[in-house]
JSON list of C-alpha atoms in Angstrom, two decimals:
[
{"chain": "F", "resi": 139, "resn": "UNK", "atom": "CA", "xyz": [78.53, 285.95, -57.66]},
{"chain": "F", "resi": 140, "resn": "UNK", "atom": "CA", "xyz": [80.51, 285.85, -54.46]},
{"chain": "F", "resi": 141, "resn": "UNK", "atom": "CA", "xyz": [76.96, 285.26, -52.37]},
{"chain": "F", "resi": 142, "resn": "UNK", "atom": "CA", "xyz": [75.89, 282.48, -54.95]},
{"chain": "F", "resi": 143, "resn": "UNK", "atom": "CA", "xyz": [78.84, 280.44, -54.27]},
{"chain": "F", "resi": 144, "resn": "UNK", "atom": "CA", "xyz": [78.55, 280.58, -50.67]},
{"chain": "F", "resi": 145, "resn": "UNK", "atom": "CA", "xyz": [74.15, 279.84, -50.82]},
{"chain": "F", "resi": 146, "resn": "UNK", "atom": "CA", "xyz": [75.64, 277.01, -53.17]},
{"chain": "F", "resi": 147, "resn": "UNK", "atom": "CA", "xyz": [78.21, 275.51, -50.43]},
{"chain": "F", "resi": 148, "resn": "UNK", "atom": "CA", "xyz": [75.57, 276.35, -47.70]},
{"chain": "F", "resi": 149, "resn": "UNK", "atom": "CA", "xyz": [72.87, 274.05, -49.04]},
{"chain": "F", "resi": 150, "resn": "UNK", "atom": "CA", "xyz": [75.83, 271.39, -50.37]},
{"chain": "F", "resi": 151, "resn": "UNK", "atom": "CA", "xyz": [76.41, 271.32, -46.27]},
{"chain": "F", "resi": 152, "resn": "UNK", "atom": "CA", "xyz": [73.10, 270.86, -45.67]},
{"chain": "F", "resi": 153, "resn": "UNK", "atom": "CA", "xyz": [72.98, 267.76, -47.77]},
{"chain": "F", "resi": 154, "resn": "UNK", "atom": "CA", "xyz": [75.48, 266.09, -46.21]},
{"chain": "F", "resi": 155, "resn": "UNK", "atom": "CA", "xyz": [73.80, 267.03, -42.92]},
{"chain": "F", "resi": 156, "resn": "UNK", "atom": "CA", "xyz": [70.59, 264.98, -44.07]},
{"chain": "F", "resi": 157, "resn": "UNK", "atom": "CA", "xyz": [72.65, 262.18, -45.27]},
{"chain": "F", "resi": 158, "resn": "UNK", "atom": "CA", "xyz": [74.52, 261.75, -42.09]},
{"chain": "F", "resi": 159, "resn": "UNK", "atom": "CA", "xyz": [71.00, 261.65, -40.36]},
{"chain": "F", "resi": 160, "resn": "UNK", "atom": "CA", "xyz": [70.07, 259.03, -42.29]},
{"chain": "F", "resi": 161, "resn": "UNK", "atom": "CA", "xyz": [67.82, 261.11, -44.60]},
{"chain": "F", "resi": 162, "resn": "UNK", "atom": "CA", "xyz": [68.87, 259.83, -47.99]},
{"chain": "F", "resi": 163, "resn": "UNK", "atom": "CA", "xyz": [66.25, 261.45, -50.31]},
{"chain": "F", "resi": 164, "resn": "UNK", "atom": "CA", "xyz": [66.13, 264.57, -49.03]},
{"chain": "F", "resi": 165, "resn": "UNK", "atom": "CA", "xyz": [70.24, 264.50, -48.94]},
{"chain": "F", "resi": 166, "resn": "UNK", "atom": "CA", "xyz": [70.01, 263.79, -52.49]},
{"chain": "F", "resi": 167, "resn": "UNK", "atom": "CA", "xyz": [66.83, 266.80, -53.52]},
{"chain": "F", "resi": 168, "resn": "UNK", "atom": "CA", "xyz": [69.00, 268.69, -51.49]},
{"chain": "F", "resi": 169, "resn": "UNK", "atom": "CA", "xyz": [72.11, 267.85, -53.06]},
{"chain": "F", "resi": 170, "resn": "UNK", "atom": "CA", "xyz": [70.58, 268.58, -56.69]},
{"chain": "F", "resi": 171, "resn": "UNK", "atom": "CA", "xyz": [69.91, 272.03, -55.70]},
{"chain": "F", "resi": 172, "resn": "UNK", "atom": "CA", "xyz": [73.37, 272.67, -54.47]},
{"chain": "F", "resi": 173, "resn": "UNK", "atom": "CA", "xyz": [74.75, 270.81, -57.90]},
{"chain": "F", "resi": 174, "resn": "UNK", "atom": "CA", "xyz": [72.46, 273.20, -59.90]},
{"chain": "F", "resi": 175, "resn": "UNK", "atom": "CA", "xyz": [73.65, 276.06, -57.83]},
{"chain": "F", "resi": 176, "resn": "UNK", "atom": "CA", "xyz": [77.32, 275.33, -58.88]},
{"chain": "F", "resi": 177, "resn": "UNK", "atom": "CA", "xyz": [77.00, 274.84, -62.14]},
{"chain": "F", "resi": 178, "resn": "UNK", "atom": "CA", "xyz": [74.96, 278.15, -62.53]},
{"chain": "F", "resi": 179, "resn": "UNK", "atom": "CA", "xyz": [77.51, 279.95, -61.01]},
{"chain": "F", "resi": 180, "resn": "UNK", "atom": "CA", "xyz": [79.70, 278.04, -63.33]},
{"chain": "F", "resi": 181, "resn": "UNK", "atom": "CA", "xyz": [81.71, 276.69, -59.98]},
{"chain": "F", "resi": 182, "resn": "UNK", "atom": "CA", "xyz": [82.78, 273.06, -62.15]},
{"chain": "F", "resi": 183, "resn": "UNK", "atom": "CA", "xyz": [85.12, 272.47, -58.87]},
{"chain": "F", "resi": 184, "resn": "UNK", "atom": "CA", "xyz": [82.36, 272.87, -56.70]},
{"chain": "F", "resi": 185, "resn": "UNK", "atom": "CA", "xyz": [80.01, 270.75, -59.28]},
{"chain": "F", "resi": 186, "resn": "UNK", "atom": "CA", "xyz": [82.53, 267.59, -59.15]},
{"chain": "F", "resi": 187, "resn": "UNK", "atom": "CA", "xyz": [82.65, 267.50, -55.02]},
{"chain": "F", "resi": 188, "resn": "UNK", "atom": "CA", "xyz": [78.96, 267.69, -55.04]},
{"chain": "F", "resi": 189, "resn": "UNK", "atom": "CA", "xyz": [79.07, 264.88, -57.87]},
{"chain": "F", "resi": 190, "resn": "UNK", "atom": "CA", "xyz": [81.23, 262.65, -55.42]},
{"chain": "F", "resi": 191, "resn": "UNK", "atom": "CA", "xyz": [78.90, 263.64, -52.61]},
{"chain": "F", "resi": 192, "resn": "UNK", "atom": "CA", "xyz": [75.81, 262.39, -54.70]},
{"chain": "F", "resi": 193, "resn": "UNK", "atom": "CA", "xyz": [77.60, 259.26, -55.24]},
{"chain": "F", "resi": 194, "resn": "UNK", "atom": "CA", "xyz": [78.04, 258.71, -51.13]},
{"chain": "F", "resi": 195, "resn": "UNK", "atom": "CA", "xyz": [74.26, 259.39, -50.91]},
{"chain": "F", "resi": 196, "resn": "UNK", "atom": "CA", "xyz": [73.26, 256.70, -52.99]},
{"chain": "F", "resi": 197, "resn": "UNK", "atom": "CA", "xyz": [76.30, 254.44, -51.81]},
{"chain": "F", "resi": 198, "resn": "UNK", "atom": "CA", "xyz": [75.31, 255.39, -48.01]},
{"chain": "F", "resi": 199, "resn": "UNK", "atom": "CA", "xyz": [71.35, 254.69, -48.91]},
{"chain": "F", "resi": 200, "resn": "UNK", "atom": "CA", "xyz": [71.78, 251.32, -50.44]},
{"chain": "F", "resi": 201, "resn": "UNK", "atom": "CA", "xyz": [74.12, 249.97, -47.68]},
{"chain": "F", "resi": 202, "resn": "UNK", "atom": "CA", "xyz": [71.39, 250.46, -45.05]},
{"chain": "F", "resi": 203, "resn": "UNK", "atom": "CA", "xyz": [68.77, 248.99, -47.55]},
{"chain": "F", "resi": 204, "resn": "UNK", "atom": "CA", "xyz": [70.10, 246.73, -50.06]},
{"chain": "F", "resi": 205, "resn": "UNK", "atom": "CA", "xyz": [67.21, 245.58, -52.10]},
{"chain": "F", "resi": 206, "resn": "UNK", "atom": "CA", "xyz": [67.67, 248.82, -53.86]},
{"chain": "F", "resi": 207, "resn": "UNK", "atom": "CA", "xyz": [70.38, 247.28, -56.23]},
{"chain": "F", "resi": 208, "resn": "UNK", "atom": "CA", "xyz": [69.83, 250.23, -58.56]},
{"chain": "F", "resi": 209, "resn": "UNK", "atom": "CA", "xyz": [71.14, 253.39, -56.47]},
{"chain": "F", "resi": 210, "resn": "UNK", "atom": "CA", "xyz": [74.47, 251.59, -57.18]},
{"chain": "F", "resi": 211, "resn": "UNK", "atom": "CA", "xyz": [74.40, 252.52, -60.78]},
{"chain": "F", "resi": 212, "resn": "UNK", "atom": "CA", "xyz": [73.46, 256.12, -59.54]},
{"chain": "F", "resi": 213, "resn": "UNK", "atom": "CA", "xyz": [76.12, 255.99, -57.54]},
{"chain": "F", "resi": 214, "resn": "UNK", "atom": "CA", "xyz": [78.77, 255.05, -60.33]},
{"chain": "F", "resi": 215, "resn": "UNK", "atom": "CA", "xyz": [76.81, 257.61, -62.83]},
{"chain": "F", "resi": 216, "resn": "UNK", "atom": "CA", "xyz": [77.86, 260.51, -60.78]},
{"chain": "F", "resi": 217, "resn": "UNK", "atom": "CA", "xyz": [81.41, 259.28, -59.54]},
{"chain": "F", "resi": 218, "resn": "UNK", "atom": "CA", "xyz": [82.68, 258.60, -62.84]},
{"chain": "F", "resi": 219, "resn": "UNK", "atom": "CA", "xyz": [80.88, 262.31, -63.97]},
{"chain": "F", "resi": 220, "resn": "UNK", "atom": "CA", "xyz": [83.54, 263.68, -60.68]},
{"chain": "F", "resi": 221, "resn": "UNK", "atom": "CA", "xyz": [86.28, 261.64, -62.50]},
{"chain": "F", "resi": 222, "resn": "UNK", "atom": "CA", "xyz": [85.43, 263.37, -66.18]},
{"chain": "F", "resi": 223, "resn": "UNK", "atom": "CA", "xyz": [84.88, 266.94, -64.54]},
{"chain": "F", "resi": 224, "resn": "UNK", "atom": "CA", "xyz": [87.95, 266.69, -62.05]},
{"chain": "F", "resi": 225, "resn": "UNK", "atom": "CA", "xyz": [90.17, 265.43, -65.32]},
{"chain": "F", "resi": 226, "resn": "UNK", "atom": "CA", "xyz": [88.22, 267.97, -68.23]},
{"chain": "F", "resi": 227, "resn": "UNK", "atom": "CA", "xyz": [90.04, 270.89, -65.65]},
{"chain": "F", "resi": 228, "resn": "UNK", "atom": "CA", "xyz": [93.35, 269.49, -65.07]},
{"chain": "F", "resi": 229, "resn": "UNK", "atom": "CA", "xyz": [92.43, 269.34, -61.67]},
{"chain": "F", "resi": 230, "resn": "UNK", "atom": "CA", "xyz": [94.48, 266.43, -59.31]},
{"chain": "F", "resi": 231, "resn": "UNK", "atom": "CA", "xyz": [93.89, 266.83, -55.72]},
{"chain": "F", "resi": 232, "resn": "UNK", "atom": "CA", "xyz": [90.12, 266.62, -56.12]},
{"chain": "F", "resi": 233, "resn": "UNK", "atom": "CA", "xyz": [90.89, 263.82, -58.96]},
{"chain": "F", "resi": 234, "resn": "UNK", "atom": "CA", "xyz": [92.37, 261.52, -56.23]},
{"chain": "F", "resi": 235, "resn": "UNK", "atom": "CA", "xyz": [89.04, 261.90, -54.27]},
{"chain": "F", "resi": 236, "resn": "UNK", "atom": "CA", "xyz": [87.04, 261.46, -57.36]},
{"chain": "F", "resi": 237, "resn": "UNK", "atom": "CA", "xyz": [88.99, 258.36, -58.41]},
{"chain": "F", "resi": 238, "resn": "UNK", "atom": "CA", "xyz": [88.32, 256.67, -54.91]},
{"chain": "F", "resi": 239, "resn": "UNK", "atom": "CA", "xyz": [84.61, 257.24, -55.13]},
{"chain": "F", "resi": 240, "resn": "UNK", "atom": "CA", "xyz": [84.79, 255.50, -57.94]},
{"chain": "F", "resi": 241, "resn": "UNK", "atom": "CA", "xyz": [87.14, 252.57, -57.12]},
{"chain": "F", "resi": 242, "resn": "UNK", "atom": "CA", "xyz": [83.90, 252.07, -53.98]},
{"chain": "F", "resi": 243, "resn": "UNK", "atom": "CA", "xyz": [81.42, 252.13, -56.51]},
{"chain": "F", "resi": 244, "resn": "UNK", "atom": "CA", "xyz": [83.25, 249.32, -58.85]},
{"chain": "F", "resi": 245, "resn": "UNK", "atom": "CA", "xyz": [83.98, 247.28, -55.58]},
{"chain": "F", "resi": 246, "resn": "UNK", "atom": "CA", "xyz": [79.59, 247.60, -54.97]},
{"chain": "F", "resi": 247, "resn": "UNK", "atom": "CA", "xyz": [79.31, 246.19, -58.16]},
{"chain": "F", "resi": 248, "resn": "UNK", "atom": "CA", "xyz": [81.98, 243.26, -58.00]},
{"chain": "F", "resi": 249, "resn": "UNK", "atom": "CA", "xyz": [84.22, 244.96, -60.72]},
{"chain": "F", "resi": 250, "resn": "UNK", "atom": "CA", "xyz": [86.76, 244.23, -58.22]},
{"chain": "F", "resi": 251, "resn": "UNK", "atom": "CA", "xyz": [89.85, 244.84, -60.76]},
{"chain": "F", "resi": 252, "resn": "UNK", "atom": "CA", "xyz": [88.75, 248.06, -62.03]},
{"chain": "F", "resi": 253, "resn": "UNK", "atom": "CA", "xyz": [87.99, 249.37, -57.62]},
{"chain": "F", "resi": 254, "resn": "UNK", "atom": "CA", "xyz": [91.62, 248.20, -57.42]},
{"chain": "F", "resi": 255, "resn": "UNK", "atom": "CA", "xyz": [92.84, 250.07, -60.40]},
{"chain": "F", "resi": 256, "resn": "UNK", "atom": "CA", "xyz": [91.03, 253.34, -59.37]},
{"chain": "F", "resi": 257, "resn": "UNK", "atom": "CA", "xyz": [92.17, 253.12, -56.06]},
{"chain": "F", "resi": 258, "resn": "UNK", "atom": "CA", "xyz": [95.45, 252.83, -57.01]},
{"chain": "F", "resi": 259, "resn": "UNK", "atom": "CA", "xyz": [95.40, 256.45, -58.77]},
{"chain": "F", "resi": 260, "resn": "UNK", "atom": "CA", "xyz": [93.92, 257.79, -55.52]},
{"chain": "F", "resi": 261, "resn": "UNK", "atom": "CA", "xyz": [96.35, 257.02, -53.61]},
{"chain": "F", "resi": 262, "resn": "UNK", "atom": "CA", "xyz": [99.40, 257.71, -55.72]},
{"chain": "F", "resi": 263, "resn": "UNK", "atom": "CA", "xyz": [97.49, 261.17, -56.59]},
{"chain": "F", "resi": 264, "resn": "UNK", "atom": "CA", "xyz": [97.68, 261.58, -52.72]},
{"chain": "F", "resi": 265, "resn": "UNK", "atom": "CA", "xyz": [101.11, 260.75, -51.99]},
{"chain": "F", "resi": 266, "resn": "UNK", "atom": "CA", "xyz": [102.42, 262.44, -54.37]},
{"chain": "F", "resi": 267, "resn": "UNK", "atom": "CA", "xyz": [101.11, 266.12, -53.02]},
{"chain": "F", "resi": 268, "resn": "UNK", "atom": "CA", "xyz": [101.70, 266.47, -49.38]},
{"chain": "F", "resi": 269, "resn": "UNK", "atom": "CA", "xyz": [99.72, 269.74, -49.74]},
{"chain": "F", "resi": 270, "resn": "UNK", "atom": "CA", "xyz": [96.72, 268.30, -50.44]},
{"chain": "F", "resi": 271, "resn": "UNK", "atom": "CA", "xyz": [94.20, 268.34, -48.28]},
{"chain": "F", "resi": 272, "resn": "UNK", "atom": "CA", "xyz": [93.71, 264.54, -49.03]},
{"chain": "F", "resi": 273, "resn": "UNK", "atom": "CA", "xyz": [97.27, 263.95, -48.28]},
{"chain": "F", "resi": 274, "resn": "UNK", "atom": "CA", "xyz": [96.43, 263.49, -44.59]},
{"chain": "F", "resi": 275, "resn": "UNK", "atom": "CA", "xyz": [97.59, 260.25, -43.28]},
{"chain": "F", "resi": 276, "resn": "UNK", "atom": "CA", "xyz": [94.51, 259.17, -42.33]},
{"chain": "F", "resi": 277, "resn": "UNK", "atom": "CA", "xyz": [92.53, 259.66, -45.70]},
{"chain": "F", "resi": 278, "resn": "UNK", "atom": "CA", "xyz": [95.59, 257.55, -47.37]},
{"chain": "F", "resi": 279, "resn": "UNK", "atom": "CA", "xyz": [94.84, 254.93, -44.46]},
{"chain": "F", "resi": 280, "resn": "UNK", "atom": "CA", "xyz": [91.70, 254.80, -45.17]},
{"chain": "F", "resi": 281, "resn": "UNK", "atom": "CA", "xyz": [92.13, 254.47, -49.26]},
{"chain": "F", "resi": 282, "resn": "UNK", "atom": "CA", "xyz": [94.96, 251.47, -48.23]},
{"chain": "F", "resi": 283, "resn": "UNK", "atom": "CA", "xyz": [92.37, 249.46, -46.27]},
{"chain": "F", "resi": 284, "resn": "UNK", "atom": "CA", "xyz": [89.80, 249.70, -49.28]},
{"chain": "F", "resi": 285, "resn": "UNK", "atom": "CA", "xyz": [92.63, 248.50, -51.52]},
{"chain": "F", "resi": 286, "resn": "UNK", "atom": "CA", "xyz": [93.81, 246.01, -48.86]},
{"chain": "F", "resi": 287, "resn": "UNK", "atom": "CA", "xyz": [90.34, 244.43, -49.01]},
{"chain": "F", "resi": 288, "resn": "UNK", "atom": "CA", "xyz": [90.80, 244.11, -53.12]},
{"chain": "F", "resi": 289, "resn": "UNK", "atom": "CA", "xyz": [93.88, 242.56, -52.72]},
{"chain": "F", "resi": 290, "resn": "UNK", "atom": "CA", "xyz": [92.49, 240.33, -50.42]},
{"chain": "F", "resi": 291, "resn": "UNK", "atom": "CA", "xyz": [89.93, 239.39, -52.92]},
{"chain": "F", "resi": 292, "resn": "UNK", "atom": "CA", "xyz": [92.89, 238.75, -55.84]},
{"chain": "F", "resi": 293, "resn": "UNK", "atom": "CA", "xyz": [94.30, 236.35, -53.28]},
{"chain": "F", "resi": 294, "resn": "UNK", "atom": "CA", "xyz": [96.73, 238.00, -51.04]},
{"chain": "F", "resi": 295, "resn": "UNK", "atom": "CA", "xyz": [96.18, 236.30, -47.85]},
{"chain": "F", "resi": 296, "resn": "UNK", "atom": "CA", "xyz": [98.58, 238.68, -46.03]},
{"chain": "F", "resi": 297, "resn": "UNK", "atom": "CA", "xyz": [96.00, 241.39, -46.92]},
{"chain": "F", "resi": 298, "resn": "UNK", "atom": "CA", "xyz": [94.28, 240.78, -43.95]},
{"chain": "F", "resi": 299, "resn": "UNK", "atom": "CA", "xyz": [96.75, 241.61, -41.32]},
{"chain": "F", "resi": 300, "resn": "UNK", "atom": "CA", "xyz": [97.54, 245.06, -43.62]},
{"chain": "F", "resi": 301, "resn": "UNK", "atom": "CA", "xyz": [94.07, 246.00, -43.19]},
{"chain": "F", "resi": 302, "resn": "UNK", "atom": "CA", "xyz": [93.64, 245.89, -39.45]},
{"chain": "F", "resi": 303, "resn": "UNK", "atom": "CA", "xyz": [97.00, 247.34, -39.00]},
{"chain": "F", "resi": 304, "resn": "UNK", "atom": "CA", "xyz": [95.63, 250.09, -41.17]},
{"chain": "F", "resi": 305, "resn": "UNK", "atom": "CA", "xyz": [92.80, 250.52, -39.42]},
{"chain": "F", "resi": 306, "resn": "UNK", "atom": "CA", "xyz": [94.39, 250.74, -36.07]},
{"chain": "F", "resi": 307, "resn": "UNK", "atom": "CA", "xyz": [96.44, 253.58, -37.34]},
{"chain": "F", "resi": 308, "resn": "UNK", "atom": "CA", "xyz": [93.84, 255.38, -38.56]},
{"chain": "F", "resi": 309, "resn": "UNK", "atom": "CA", "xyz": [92.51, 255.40, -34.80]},
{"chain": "F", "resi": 310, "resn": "UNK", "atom": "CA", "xyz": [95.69, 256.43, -33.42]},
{"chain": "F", "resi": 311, "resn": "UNK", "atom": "CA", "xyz": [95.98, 259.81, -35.16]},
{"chain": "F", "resi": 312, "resn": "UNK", "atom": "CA", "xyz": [95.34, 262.40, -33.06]},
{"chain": "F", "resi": 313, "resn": "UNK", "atom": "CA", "xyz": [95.13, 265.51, -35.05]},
{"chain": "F", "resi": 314, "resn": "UNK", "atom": "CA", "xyz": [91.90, 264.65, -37.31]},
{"chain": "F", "resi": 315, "resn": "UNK", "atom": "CA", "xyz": [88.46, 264.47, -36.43]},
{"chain": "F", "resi": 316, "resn": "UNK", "atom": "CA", "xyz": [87.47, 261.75, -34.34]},
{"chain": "F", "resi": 317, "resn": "UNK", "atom": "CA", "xyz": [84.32, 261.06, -35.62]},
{"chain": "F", "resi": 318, "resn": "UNK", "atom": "CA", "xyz": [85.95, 260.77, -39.16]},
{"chain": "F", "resi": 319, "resn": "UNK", "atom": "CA", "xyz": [88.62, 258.16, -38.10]},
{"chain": "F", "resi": 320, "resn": "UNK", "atom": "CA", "xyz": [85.37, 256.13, -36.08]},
{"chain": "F", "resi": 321, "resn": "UNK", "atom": "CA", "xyz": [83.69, 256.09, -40.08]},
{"chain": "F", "resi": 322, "resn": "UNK", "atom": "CA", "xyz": [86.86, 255.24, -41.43]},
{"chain": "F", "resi": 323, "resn": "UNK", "atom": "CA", "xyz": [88.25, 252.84, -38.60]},
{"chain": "F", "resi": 324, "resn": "UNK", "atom": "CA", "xyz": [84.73, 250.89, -38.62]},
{"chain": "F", "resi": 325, "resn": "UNK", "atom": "CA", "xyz": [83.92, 250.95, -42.18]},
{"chain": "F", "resi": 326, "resn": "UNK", "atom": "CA", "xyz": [87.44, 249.04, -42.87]},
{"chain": "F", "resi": 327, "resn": "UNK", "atom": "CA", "xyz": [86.19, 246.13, -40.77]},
{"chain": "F", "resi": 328, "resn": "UNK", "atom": "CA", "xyz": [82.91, 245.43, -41.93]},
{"chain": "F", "resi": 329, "resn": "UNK", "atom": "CA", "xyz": [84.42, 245.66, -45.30]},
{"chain": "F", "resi": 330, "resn": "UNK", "atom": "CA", "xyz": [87.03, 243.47, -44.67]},
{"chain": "F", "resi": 331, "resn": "UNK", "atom": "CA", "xyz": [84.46, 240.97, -42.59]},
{"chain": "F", "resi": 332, "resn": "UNK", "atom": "CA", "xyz": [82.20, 241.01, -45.65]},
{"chain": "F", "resi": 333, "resn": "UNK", "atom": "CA", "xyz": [85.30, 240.35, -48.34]},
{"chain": "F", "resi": 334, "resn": "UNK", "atom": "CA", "xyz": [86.52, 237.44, -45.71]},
{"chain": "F", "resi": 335, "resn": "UNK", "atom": "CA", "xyz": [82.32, 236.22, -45.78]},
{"chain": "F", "resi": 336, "resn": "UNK", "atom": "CA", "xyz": [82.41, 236.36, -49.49]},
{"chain": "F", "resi": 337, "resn": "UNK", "atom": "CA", "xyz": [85.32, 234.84, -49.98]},
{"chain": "F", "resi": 338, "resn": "UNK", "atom": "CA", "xyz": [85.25, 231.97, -47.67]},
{"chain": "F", "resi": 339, "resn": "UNK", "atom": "CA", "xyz": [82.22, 231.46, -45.91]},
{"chain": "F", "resi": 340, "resn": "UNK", "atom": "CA", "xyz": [83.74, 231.56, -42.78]},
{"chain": "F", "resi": 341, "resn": "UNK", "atom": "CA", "xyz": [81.45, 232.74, -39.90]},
{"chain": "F", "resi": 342, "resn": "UNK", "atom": "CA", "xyz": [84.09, 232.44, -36.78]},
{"chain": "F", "resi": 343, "resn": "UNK", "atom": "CA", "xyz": [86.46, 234.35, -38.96]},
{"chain": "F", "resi": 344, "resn": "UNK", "atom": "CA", "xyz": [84.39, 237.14, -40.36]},
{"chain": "F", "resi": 345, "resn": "UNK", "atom": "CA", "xyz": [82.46, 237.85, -36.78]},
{"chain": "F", "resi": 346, "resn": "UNK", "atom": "CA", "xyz": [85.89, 238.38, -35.47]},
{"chain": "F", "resi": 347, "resn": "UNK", "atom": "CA", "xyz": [86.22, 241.29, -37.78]},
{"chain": "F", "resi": 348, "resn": "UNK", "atom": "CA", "xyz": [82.66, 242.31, -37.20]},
{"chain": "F", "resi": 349, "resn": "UNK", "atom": "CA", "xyz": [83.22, 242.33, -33.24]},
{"chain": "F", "resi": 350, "resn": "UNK", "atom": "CA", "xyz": [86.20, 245.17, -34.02]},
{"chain": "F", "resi": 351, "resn": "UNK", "atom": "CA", "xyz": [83.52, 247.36, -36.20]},
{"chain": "F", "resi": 352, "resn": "UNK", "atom": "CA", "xyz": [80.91, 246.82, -33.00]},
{"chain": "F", "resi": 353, "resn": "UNK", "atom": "CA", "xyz": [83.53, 248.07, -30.66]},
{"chain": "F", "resi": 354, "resn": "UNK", "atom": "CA", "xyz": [84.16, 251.34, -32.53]},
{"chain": "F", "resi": 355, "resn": "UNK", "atom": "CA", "xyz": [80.46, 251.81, -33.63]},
{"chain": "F", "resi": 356, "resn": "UNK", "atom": "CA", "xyz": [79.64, 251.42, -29.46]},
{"chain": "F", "resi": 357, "resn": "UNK", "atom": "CA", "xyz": [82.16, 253.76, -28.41]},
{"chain": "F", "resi": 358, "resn": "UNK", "atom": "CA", "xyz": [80.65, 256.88, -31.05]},
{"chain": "F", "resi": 359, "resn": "UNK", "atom": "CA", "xyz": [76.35, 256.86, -30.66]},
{"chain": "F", "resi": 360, "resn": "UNK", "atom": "CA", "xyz": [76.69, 259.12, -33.79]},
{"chain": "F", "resi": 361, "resn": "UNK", "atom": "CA", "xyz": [77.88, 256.01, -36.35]},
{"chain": "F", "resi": 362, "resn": "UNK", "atom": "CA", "xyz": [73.97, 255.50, -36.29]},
{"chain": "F", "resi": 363, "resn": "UNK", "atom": "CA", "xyz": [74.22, 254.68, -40.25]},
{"chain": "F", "resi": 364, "resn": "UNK", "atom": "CA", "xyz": [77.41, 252.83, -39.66]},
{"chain": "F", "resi": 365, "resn": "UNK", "atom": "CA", "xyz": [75.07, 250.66, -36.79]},
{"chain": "F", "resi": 366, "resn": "UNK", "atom": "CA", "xyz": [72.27, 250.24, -39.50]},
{"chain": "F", "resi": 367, "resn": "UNK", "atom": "CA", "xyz": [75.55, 248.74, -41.75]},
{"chain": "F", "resi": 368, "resn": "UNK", "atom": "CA", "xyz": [76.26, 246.67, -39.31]},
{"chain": "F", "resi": 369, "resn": "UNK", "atom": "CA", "xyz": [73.42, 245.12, -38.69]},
{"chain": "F", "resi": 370, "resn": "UNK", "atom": "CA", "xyz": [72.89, 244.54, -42.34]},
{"chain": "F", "resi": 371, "resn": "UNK", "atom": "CA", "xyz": [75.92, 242.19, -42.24]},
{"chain": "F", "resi": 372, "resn": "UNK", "atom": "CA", "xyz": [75.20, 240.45, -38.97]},
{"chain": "F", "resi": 373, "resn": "UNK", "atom": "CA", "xyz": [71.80, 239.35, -41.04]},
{"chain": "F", "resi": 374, "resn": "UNK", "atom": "CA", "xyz": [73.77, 238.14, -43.79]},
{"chain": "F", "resi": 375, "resn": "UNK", "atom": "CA", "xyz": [76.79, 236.73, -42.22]},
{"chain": "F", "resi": 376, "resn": "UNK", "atom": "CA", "xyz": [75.80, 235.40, -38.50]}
]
């Protein structure tokens, strides 16, 4: 049993290996094999992380090609399956994760109150176990400029300061990956650009947000799907 759990995590790595390449498909073949590994060896914890992985893949694939409007309904299938897994076993550090995969997949859809509300549990779930391992202040950061961005939305103008603040701190922490604070860091400002786009229409404004995403995406050649995001939204907003 012990060696089936670790051929199950093995190939679950190797899926998230592909989708950071850019290989979305085979991320996702791959990632089916390491969900049916799991659940054979009855791992339901390690079924629910690969169910929030599966959700990235599809969220990751559409926001490099965005005609394909229907991986965002995959993508909500198999976060809110994380949510009902994570929740059947009593289970709340992996919950908080869960529930922010979800909130990203409401916010794709423009259910913008129920991203907020999900996003809300996340980060309460968070804060209120320091041991987790998504208690780091950096994952919370990066949860508070998603929810920034929906409050921006509802009408809180001062969101927008609260987001780059955010994701300035998220760059100055110094004991978590650095690639991981670049996704983070980056991600927050083309979100925030787009939100500022959809809200208002205004270019000048929204390219100064995209210019801070350019600068981080520049400074890390591996953010290649972040630059294939990015371009996306200087199509659509420049």
């Amino acid at each position: 049993m012990t060696q089936e759990i670790s051929l199950a995590r093995k190939i679950h790595a190797q899926a998230w290996q592909e989708n950071e390449n850019g290989n979305f498909e085979t991320a996702l073949e791959i990632g089916q094999k390491a969900l049916n590994a799991y659940l054979k060896t009855q791992d339901i914890f390690g079924a629910a992380d690969m169910c929030c992985q599966m959700s990235l893949f599809y969220r990751t694939w559409v926001s490099v090609e965005p005609a394909k409007t229907e991986l965002k309904i995959m993508a909500l299938g198999y976060a809110q399956t994380a949510v009902d897994l994570n929740l059947t076993l009593g289970e709340n550090e992996n919950l908080g994760r869960s529930y922010y995969t979800l909130s990203k997949c409401y916010s794709d859809l423009g259910r913008y109150q129920l991203s907020q509300e999900s996003v809300v549990k996340a980060i309460s779930l968070a804060e209120a176990d320091p041991t987790s391992k998504y208690s780091h202040p950096a994952i919370i950061l990066d949860m508070k400029t998603h929810l920034g961005c929906l409050e921006y939305l509802a009408g809180d103008e001062s969101a927008i300061g609260r987001v780059d603040q955010f994701a300035k701190d998220i760059l100055a922490q110094s004991d978590y990956p650095q690639y991981e604070l670049a996704v983070w860091a980056s991600g927050a400002y083309l979100n925030l650009a787009l939100r500022i786009f959809e809200k208002t229409k205004d270019k000048t404004k929204a390219q100064f947000y995209l210019n801070q995403a350019k600068e981080i995406i520049d400074q890390n050649p591996k953010l290649s799907v972040r630059k294939k995001q990015f371009e996306n939204l200087v199509n659509l907003i420049i």
